PDB file of C-alpha atoms in Angstrom:
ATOM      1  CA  UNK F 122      14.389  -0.421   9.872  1.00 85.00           C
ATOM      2  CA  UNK F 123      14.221  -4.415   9.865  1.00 88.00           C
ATOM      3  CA  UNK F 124      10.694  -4.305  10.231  1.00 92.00           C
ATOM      4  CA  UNK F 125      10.549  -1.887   6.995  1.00 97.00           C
ATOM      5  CA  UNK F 126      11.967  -4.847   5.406  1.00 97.00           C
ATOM      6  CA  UNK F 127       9.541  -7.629   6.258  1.00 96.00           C
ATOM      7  CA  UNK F 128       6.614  -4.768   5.502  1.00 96.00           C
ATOM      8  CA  UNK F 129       8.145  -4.275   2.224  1.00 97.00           C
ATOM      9  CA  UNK F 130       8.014  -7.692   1.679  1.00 97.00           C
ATOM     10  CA  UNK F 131       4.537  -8.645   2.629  1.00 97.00           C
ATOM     11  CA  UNK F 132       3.479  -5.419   0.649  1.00 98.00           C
ATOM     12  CA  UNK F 133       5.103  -6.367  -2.710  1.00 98.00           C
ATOM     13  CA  UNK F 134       4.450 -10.136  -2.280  1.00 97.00           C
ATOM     14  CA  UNK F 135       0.292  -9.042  -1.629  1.00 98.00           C
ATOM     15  CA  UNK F 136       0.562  -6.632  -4.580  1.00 98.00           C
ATOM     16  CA  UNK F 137       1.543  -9.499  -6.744  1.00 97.00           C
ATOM     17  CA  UNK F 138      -0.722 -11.692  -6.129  1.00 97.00           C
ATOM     18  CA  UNK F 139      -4.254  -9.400  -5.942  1.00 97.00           C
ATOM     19  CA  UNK F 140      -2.952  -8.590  -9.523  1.00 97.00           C
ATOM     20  CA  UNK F 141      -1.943 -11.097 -10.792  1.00 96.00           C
ATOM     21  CA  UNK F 142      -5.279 -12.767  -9.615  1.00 96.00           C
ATOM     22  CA  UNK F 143      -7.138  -9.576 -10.859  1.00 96.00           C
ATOM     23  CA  UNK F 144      -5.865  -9.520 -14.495  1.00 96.00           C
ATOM     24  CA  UNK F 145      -5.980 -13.704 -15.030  1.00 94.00           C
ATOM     25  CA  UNK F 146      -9.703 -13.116 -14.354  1.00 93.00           C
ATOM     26  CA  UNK F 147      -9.740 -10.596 -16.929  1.00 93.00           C
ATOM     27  CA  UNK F 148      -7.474 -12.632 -19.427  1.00 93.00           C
ATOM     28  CA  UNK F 149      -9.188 -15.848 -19.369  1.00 91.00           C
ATOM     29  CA  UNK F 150      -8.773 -19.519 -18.785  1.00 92.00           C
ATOM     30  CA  UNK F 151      -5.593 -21.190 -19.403  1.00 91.00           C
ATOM     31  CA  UNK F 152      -6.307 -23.312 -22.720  1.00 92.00           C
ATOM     32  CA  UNK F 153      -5.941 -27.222 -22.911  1.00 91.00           C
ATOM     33  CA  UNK F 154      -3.390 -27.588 -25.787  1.00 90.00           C
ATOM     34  CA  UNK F 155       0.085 -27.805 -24.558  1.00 91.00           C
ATOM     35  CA  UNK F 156       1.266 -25.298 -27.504  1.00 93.00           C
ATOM     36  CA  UNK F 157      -1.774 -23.022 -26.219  1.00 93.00           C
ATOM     37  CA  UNK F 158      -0.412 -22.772 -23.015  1.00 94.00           C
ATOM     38  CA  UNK F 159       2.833 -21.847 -23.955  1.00 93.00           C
ATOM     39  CA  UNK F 160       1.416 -19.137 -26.008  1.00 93.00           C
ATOM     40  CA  UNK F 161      -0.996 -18.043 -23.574  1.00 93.00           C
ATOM     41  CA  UNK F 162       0.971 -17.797 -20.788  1.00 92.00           C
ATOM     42  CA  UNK F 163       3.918 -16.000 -23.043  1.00 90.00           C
ATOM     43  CA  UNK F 164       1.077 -13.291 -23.917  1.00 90.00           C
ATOM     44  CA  UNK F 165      -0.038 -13.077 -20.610  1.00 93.00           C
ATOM     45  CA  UNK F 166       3.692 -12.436 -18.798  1.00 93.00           C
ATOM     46  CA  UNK F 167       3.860  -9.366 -21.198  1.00 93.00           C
ATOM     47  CA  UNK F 168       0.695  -7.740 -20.010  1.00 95.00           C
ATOM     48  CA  UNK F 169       1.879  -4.715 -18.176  1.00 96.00           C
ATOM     49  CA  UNK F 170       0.038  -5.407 -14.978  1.00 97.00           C
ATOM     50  CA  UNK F 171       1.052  -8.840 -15.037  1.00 96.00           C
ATOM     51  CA  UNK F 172       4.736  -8.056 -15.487  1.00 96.00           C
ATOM     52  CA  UNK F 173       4.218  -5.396 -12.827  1.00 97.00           C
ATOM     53  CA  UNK F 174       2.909  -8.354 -10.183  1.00 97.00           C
ATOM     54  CA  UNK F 175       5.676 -10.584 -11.380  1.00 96.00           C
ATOM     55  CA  UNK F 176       8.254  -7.469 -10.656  1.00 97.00           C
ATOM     56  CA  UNK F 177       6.781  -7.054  -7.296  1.00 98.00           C
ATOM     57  CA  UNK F 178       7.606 -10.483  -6.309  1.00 96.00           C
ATOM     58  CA  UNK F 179      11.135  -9.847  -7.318  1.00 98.00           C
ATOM     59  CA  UNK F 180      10.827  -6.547  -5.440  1.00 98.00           C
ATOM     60  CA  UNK F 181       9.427  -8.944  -2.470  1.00 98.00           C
ATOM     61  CA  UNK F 182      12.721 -11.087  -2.552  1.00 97.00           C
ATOM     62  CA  UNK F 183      14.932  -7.705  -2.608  1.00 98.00           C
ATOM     63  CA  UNK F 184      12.967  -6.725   1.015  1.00 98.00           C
ATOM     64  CA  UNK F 185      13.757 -10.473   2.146  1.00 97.00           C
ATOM     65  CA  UNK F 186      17.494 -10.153   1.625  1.00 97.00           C
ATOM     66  CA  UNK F 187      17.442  -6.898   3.539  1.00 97.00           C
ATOM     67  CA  UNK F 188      15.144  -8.073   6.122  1.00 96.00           C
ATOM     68  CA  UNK F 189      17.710 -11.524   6.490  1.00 96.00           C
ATOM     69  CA  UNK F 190      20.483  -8.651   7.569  1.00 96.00           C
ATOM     70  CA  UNK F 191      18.320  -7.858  10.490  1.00 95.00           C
ATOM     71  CA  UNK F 192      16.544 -10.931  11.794  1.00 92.00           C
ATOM     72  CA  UNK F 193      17.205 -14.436  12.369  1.00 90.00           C
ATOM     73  CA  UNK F 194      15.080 -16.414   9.711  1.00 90.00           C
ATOM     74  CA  UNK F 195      12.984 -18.386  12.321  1.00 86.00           C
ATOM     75  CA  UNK F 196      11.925 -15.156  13.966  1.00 87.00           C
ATOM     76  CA  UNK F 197      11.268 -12.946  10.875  1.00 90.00           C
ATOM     77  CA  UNK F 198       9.693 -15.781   8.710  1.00 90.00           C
ATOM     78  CA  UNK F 199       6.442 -16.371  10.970  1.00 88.00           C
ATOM     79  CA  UNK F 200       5.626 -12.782   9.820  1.00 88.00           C
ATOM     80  CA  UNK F 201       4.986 -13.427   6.207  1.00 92.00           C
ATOM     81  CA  UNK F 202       1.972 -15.522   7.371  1.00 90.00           C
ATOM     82  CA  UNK F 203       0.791 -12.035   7.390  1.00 91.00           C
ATOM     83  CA  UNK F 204       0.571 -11.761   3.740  1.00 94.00           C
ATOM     84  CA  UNK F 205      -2.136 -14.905   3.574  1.00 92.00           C
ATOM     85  CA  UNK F 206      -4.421 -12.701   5.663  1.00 92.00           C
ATOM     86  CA  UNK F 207      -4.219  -9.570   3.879  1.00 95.00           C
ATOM     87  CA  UNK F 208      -5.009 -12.091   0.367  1.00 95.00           C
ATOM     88  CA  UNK F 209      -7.982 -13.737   1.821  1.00 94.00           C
ATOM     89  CA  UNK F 210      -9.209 -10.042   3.488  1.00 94.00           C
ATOM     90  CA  UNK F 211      -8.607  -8.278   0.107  1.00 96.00           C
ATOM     91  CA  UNK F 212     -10.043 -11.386  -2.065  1.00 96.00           C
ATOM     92  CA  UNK F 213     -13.007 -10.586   0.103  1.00 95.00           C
ATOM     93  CA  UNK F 214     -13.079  -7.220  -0.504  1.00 95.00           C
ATOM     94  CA  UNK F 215     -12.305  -6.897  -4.250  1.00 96.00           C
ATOM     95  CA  UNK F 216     -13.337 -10.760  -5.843  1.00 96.00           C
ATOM     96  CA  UNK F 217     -15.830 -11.167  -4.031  1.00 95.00           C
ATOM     97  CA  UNK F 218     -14.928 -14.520  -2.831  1.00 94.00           C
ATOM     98  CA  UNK F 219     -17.161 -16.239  -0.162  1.00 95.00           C
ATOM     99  CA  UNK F 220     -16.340 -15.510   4.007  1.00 93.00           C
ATOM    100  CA  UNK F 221     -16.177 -18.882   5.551  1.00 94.00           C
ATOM    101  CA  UNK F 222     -16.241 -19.857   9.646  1.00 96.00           C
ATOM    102  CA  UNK F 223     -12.798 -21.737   8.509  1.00 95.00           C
ATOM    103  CA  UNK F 224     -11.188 -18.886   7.250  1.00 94.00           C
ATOM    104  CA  UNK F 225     -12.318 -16.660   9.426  1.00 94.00           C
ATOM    105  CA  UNK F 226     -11.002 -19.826  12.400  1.00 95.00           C
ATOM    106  CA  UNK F 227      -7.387 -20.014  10.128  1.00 93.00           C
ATOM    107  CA  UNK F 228      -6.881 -16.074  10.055  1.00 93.00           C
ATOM    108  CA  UNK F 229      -7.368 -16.076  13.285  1.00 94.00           C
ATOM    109  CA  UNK F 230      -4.944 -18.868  14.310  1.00 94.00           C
ATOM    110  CA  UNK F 231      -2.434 -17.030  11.810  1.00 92.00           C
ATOM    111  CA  UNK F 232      -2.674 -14.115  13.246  1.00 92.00           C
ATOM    112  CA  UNK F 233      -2.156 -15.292  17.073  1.00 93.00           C
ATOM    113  CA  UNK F 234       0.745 -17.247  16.106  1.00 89.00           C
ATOM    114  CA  UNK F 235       2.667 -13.885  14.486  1.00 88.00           C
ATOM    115  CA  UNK F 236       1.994 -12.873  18.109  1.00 89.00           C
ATOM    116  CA  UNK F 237       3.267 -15.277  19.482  1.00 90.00           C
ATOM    117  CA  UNK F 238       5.782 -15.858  17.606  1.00 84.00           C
ATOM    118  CA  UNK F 239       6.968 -12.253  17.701  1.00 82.00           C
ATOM    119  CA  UNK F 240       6.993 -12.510  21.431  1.00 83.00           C
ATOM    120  CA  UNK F 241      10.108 -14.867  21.455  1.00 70.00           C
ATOM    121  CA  UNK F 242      12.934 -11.941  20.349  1.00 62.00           C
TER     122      UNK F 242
END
């Protein structure tokens, strides 16, 4: 069941950020004016998929507490990596953003190192 948790966390923590990245696109830039900002970024927290992604993150730190019950931190932690590789695979995939020899290189390393890592319990 532990490893539920740290799934659930990676999950929620991936969801909110692919959204959140998908709607700011759609929103717009953040303006210059300090009193701009504010108000922008007031708007923006009450767009529904926004407030979803900022829920999931919550959601995210709900999974962590219950994954915390099960694992030690330094063991457990090393698996979150996990959720930078899904990011950069599903930026990829849905924003089209640019495949590089480094991140292909730092996924890679990532990746190994959850291995390894998850060797040591």
């Amino acid at each position: 069941m532990g490893y539920l948790y740290i799934f659930g966390t990676i999950f929620f923590t991936v969801y909110g950020q692919m959204v959140l990245k998908w709607r700011i696109n759609a929103i717009g830039q953040l303006p210059s004016g300090s009193l701009e900002k504010v108000l922008f970024l007031f708007k923006t927290v009450f767009d529904p998929f926004i407030f979803s992604g900022l829920a999931a993150a919550f959601i995210a730190s709900l999974f962590w507490m219950a994954a915390m019950t099960k694992f030690s931190l330094s063991y457990a932690y090393p698996f979150t990596s996990l959720s930078f590789v899904l990011v950069v695979v599903l930026s990829i995939l849905f924003f089209h953003e640019a495949i590089t020899v480094y991140k292909v290189v730092g996924l890679l390393l990532v990746i190994i190192g959850v291995i390894v890592i998850s060797q040591s319990a």
